[in-house]
CSV table of C-alpha atoms in Angstrom, one decimal:
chain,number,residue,atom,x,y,z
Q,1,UNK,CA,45.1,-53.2,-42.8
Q,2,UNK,CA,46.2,-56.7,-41.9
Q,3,UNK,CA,49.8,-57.2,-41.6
Q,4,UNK,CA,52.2,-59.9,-40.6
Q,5,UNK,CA,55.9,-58.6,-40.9
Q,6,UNK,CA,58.0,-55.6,-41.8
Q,7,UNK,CA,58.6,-56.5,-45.4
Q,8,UNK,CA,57.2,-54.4,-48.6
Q,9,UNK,CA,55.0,-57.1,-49.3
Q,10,UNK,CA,54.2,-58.3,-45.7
Q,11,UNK,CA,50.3,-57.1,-45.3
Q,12,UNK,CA,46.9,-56.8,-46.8
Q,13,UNK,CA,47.4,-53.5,-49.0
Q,14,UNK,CA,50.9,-54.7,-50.8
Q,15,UNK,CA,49.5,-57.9,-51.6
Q,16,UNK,CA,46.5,-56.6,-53.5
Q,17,UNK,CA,49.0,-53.8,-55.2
Q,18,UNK,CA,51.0,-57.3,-56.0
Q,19,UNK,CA,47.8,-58.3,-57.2
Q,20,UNK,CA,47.0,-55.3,-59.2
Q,21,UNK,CA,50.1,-55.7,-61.0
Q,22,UNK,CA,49.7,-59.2,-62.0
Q,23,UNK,CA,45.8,-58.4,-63.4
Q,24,UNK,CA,47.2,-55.8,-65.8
Q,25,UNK,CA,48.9,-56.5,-68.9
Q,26,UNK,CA,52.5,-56.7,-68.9
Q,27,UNK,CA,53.2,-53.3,-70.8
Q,28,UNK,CA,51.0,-51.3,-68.0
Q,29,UNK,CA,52.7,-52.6,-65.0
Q,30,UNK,CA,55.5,-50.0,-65.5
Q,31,UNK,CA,53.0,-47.1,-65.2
Q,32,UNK,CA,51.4,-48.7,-62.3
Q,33,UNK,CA,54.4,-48.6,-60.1
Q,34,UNK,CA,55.1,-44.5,-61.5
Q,35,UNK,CA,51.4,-43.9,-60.4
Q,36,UNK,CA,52.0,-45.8,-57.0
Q,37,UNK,CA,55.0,-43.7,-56.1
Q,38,UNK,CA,53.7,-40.4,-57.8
Q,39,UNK,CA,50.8,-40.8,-55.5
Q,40,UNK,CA,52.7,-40.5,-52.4
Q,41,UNK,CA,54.3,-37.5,-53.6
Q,42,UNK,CA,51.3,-35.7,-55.1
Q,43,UNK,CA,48.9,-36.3,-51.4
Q,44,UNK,CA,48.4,-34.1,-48.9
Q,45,UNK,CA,49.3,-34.0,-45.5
Q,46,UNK,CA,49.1,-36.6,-43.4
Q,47,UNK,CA,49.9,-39.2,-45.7
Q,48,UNK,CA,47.3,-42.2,-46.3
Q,49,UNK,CA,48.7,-45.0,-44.9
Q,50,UNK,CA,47.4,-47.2,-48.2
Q,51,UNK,CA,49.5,-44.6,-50.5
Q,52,UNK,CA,52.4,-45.2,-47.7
Q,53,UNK,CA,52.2,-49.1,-48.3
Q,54,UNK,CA,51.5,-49.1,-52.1
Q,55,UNK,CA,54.9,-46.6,-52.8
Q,56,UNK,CA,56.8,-49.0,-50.9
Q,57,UNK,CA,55.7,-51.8,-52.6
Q,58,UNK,CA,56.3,-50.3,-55.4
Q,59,UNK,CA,59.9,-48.8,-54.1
Q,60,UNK,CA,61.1,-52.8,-53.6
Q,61,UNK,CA,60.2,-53.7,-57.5
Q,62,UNK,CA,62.4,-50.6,-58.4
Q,63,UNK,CA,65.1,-51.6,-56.4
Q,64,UNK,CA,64.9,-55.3,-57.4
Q,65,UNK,CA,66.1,-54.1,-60.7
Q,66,UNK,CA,69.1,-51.6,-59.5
Q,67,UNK,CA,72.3,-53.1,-58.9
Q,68,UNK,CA,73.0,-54.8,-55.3
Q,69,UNK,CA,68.9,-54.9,-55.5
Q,70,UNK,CA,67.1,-58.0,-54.2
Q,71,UNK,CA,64.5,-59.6,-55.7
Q,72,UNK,CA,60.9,-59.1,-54.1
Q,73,UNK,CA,60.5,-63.1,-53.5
Q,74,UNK,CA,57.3,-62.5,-50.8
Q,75,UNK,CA,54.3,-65.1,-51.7
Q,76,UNK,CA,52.6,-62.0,-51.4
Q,77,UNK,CA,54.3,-60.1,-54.0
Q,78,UNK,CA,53.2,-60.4,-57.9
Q,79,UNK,CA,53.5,-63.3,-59.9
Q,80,UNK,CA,54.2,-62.3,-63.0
Q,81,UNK,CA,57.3,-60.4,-63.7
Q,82,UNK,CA,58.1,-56.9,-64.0
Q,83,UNK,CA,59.5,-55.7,-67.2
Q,84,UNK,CA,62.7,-53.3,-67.1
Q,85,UNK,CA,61.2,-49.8,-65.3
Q,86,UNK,CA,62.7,-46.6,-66.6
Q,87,UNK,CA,65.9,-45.6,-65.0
Q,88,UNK,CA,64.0,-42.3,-63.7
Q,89,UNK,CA,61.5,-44.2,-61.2
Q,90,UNK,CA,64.8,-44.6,-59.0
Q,91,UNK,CA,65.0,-41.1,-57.7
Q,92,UNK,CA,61.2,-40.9,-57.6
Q,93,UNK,CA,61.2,-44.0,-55.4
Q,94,UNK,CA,64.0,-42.4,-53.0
Q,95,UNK,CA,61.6,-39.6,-53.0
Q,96,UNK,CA,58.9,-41.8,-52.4
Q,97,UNK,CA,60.6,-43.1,-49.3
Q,98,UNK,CA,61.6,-39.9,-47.6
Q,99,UNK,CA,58.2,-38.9,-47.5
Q,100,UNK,CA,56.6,-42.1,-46.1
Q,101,UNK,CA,59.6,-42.0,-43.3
Q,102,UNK,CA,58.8,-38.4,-42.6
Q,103,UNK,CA,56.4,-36.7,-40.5
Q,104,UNK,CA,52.9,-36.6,-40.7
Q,105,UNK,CA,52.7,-40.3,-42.6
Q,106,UNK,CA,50.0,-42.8,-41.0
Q,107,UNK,CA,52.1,-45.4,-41.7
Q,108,UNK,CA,55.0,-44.3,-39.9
Q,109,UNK,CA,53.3,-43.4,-36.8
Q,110,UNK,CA,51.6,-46.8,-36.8
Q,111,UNK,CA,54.7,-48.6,-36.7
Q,112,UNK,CA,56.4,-46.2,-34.2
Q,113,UNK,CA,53.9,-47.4,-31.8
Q,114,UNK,CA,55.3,-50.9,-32.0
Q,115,UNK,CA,58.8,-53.2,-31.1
Q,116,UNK,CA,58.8,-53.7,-35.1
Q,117,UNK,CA,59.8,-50.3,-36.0
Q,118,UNK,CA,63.4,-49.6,-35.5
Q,119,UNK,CA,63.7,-53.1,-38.1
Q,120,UNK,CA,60.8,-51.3,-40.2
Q,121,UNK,CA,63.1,-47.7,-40.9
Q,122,UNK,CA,66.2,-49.8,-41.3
Q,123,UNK,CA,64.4,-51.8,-44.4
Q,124,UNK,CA,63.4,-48.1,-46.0
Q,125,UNK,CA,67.0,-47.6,-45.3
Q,126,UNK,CA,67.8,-50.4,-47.2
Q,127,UNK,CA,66.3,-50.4,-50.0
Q,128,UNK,CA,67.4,-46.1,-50.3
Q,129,UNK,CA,70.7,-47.1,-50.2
Q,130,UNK,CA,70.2,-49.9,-53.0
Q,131,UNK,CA,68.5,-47.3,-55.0
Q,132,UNK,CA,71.3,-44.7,-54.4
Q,133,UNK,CA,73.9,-47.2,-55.8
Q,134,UNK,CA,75.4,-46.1,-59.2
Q,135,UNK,CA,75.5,-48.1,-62.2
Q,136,UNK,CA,78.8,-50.1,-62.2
Q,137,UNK,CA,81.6,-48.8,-65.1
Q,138,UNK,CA,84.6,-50.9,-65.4
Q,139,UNK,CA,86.6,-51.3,-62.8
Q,140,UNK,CA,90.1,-50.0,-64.4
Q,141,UNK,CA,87.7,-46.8,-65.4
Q,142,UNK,CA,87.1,-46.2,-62.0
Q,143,UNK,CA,91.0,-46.6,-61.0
Q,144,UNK,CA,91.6,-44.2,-63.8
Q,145,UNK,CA,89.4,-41.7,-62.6
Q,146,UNK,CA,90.6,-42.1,-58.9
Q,147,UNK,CA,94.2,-41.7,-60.3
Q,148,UNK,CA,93.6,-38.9,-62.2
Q,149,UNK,CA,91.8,-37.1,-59.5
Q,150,UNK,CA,94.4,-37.8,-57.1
Q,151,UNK,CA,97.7,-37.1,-58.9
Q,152,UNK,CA,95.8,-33.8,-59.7
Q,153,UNK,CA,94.7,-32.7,-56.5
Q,154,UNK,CA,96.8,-35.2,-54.1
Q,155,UNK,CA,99.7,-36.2,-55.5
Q,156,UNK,CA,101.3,-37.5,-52.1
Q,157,UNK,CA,98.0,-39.8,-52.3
Q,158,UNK,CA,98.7,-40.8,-55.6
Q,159,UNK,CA,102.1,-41.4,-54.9
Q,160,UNK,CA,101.2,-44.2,-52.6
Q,161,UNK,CA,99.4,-46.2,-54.9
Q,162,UNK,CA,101.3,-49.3,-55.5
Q,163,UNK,CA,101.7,-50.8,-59.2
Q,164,UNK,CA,99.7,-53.8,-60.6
Q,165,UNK,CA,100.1,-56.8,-58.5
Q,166,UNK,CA,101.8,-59.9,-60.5
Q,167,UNK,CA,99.9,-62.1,-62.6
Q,168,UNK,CA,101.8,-65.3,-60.8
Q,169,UNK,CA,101.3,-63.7,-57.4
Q,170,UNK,CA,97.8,-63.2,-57.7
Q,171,UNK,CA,97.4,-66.8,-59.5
Q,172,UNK,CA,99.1,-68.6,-56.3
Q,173,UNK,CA,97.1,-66.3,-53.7
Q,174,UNK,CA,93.6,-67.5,-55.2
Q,175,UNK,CA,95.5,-71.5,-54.9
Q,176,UNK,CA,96.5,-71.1,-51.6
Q,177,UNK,CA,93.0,-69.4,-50.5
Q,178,UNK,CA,91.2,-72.3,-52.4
Q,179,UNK,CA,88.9,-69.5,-53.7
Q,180,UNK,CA,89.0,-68.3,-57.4
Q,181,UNK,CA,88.9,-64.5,-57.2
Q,182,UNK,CA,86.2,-62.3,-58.9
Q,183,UNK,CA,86.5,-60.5,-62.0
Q,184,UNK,CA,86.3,-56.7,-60.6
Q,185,UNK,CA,88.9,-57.5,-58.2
Q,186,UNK,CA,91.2,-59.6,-60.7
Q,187,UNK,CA,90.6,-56.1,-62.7
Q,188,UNK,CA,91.8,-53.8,-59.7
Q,189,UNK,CA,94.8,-55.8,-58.5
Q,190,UNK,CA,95.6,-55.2,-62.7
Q,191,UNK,CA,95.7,-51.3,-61.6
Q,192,UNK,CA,97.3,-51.7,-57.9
Q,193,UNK,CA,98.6,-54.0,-55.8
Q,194,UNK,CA,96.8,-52.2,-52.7
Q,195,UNK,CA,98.9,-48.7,-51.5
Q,196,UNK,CA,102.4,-48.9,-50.5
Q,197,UNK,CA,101.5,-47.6,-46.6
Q,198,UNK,CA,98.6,-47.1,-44.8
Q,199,UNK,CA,96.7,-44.1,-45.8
Q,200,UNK,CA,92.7,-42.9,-46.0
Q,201,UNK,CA,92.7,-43.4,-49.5
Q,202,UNK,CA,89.0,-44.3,-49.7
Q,203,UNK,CA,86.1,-44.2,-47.8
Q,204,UNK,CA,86.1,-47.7,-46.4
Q,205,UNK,CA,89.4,-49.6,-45.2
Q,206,UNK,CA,92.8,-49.5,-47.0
Q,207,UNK,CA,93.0,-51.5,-50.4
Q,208,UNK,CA,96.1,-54.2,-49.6
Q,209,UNK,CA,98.4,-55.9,-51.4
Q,210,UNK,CA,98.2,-59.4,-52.6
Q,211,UNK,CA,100.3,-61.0,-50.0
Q,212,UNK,CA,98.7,-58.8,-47.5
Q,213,UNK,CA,95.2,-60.2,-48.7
Q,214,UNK,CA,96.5,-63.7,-48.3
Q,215,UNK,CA,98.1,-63.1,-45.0
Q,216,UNK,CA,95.1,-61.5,-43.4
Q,217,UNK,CA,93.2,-64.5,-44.8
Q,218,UNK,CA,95.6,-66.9,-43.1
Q,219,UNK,CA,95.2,-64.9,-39.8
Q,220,UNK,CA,91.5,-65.1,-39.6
Q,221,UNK,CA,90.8,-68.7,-40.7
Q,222,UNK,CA,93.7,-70.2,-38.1
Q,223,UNK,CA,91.9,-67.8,-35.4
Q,224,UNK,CA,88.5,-68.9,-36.3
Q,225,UNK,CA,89.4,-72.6,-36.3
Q,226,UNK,CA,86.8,-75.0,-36.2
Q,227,UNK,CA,85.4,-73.0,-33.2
Q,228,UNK,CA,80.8,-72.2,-33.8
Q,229,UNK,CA,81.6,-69.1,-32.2
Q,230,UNK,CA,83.2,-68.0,-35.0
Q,231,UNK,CA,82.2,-70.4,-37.8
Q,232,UNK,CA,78.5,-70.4,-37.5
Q,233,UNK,CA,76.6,-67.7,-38.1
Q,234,UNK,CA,75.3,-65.3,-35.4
Q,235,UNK,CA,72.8,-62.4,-36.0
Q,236,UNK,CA,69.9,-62.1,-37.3
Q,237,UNK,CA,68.2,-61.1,-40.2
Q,238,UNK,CA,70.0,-59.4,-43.0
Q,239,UNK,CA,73.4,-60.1,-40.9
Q,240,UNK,CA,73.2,-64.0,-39.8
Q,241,UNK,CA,76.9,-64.0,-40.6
Q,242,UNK,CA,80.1,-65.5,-38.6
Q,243,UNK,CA,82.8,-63.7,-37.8
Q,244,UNK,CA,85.2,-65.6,-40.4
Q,245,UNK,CA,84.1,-67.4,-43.7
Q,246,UNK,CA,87.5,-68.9,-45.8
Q,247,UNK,CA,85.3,-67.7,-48.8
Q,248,UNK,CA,86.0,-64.5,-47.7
Q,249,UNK,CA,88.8,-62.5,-49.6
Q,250,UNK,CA,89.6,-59.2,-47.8
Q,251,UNK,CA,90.6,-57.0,-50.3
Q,252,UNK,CA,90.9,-54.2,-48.1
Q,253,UNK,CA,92.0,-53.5,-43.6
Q,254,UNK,CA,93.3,-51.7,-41.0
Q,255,UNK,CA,93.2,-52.2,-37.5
Q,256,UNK,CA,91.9,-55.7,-37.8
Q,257,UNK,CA,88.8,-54.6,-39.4
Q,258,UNK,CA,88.9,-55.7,-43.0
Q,259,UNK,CA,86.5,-55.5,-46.2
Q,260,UNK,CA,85.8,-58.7,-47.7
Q,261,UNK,CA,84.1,-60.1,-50.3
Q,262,UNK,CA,82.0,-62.8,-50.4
Q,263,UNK,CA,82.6,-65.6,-52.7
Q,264,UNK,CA,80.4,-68.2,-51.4
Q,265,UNK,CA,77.5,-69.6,-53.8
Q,266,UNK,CA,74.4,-67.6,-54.3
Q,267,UNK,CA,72.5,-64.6,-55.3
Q,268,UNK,CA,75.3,-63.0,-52.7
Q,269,UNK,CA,78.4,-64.1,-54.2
Q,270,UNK,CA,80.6,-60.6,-55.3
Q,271,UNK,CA,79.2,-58.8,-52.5
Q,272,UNK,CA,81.5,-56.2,-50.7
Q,273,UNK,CA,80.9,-56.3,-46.5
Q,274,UNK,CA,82.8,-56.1,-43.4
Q,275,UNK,CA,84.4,-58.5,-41.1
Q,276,UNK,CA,85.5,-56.5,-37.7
Q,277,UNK,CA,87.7,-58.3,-35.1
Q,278,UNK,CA,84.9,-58.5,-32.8
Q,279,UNK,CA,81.9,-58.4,-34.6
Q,280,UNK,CA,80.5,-61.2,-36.8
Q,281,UNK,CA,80.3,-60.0,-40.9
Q,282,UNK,CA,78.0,-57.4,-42.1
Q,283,UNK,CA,76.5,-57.6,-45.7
Q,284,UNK,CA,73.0,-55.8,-44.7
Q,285,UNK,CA,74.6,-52.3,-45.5
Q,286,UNK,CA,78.0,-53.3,-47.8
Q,287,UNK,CA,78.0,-52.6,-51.8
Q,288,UNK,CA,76.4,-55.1,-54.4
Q,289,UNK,CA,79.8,-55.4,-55.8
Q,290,UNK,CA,83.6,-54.3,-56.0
Q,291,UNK,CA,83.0,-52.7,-58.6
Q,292,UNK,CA,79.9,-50.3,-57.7
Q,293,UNK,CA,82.0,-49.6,-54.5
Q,294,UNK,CA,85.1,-47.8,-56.7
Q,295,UNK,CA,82.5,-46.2,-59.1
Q,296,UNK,CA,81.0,-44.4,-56.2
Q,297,UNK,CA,84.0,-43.8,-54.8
Q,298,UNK,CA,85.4,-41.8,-58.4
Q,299,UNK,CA,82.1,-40.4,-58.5
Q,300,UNK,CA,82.7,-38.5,-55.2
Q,301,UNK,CA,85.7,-37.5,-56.2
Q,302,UNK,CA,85.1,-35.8,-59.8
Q,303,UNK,CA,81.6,-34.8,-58.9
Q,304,UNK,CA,81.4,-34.0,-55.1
Q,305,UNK,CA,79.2,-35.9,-52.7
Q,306,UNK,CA,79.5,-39.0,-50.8
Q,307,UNK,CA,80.6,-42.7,-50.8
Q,308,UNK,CA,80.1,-45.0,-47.9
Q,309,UNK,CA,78.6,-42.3,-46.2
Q,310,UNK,CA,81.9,-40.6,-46.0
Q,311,UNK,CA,83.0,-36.8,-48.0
Q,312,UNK,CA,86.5,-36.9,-49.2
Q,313,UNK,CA,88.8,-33.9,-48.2
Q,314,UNK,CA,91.9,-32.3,-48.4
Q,315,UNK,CA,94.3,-32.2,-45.4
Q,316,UNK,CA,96.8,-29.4,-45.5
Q,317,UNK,CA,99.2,-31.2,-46.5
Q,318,UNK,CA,97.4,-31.4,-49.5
Q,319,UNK,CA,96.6,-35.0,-48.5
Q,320,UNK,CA,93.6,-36.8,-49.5
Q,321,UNK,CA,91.2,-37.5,-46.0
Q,322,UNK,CA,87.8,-39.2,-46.2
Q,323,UNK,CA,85.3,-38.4,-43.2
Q,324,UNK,CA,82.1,-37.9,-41.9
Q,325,UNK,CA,80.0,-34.9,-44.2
Q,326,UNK,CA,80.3,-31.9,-42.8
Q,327,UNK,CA,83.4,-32.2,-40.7
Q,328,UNK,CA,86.2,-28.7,-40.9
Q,329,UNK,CA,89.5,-30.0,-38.8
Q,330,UNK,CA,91.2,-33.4,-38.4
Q,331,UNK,CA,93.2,-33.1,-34.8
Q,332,UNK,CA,93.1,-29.4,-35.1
Q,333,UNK,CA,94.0,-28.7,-38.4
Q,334,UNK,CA,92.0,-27.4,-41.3
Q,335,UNK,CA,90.1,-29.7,-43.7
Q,336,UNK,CA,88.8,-28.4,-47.5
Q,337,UNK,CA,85.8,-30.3,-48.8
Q,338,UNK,CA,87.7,-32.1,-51.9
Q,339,UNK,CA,87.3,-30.3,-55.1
Q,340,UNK,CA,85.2,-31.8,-58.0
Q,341,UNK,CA,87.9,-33.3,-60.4
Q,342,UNK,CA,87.0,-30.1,-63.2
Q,343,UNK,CA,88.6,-27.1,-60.4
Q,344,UNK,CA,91.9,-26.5,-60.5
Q,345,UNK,CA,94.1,-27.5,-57.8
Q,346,UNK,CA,94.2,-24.9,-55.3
Q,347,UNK,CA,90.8,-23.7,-56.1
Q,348,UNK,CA,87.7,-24.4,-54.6
């Protein structure tokens, strides 16, 4: 099997699948990518390397379609387009995945022998975490759902959520940033002007206020200057980023290390990433959107699970904590895996 790069599409196999898919007619391409993924999961040990490359393939169309998802834009992929796959082929992709990463698979001991595999896992990882993402509700939804979980389970959380930020405020921070401010965030700053102190509300970094956001903004665009170090990207790859873009509006920080979101032109423009004092920007493994970000974050919260690769908890001061899964003290005292919003407080 002839191949040239790391990507879905980058080799012999993917590009006759790509192939495939553009011979059939339009209303079989669907089943195609099923059967491509189904294969993987149906074969017997070890896995066929061509079954490896095919589900992948077909893992990227899936996630094209999700939200955060890129689209497959390889010369190699298929021409013609992809009608809307059924919602059900994301989890059987995921599935698909795990079992081309996992041992015995051909095609992942073919690329362990090489330099290219560490940048090989991290674009399955990718394109999991894409299909993992849940579809975005309304952003004042989500805040509802936070709110009610907290003031239910957490109220000294709750407590610290500021009210909405002021309509005027909010119109002279976007003037004074020079950057019109995107819908979902317009819509959350309609629920809270950021918390009132610092506190592990969420998974990521602290949600600030409006002069916060402004003044953090300030900070970073009179340290970055006009100095390439910090204007011009450096990376590679998914991350080519600098450390400061003044179409960045951190929306969230602590500590220096703030979540931003990316306002300048192109298929990027909403997307949720990080800026770190001493590290240049990260999109590669940030949220599609504002808005995903705080459905995934209530959805944690009423269901159970995870958000940012963080579990929320309960300190015991009845305090909502997020950390890594799996974790039973914070500096010696107890934590209680948070309860799904449907237990009673006190009950788990």
């Amino acid at each position: 099997m002839g191949t040239w790069d790391v990507g879905p599409f980058d080799n012999d196999t993917a590009a006759d699948f790509g192939g495939t898919l553009d011979e059939a007619a339009e209303a079989e391409r669907p089943g195609l990518v099923r059967g491509a993924l189904a294969r993987v999961l149906d074969a017997e040990d070890p896995l066929d390397q061509r079954l490896a490359v095919e589900a992948v393939a077909a893992a990227a169309l899936v996630a094209a379609q999700c939200p955060g998802g890129r689209p497959v834009t390889s010369a190699y992929g298929p021409d013609l387009p992809v009608p809307e796959l059924p919602a059900d082929l994301r989890d059987l992709a995921a599935r698909a995945l795990d079992r081309v990463a996992a041992e015995p698979s051909e095609l992942r001991e073919l690329w362990a022998d090489t330099d290219s595999h560490p940048h090989w896992l991290r674009g399955l990882d990718l394109l999991r975490r894409v299909l993992a993402f849940p579809a975005p509700q309304p952003v004042a939804r989500s805040w509802a759902r936070i709110d009610a979980w907290t003031r239910r389970h957490a109220p000294s959380s709750y407590a610290l959520l500021a009210p909405p930020a002021d309509p005027v405020e909010v119109e002279a921070a976007q003037e004074a940033m020079g950057v019109r401010f995107p819908a979902d965030l317009l819509e959350s700053l309609a629920c809270h002007d950021g918390i009132t102190e610092w506190a592990n509300l969420l998974p990521g970094q602290p949600p600030m206020s409006v002069a916060g956001m402004v003044a953090h903004w300030r900070m970073c665009v009179e340290i970055a200057g006009d100095d390439p170090d910090l204007t011009q990207p450096h990376g590679d790859g998914e991350d080519d980023e600098p450390w400061w873009h003044p179409q960045w509006i951190p929306w969230a920080q602590s500590d220096g290390h703030s979540q931003v979101i990316d306002m300048r032109e192109g298929p990027g423009q909403g997307r949720l990433g990080t800026a770190a004092h001493d590290e240049t920007g990260r999109f590669g493994d940030g949220w599609p959107s504002l808005a995903v970000y705080l459905t995934a974050v209530a959805d944690a919260l009423d269901h159970g699970g995870e958000a940012d690769d963080m579990a929320p908890y309960l300190t015991p001061q009845g305090e909502l904590w997020w950390d890594f899964p799996g974790e039973t003290e914070l500096n010696g005292d107890p934590l209680t895996p948070a309860p799904p919003a449907d237990v009673a407080p006190g009950r788990g």
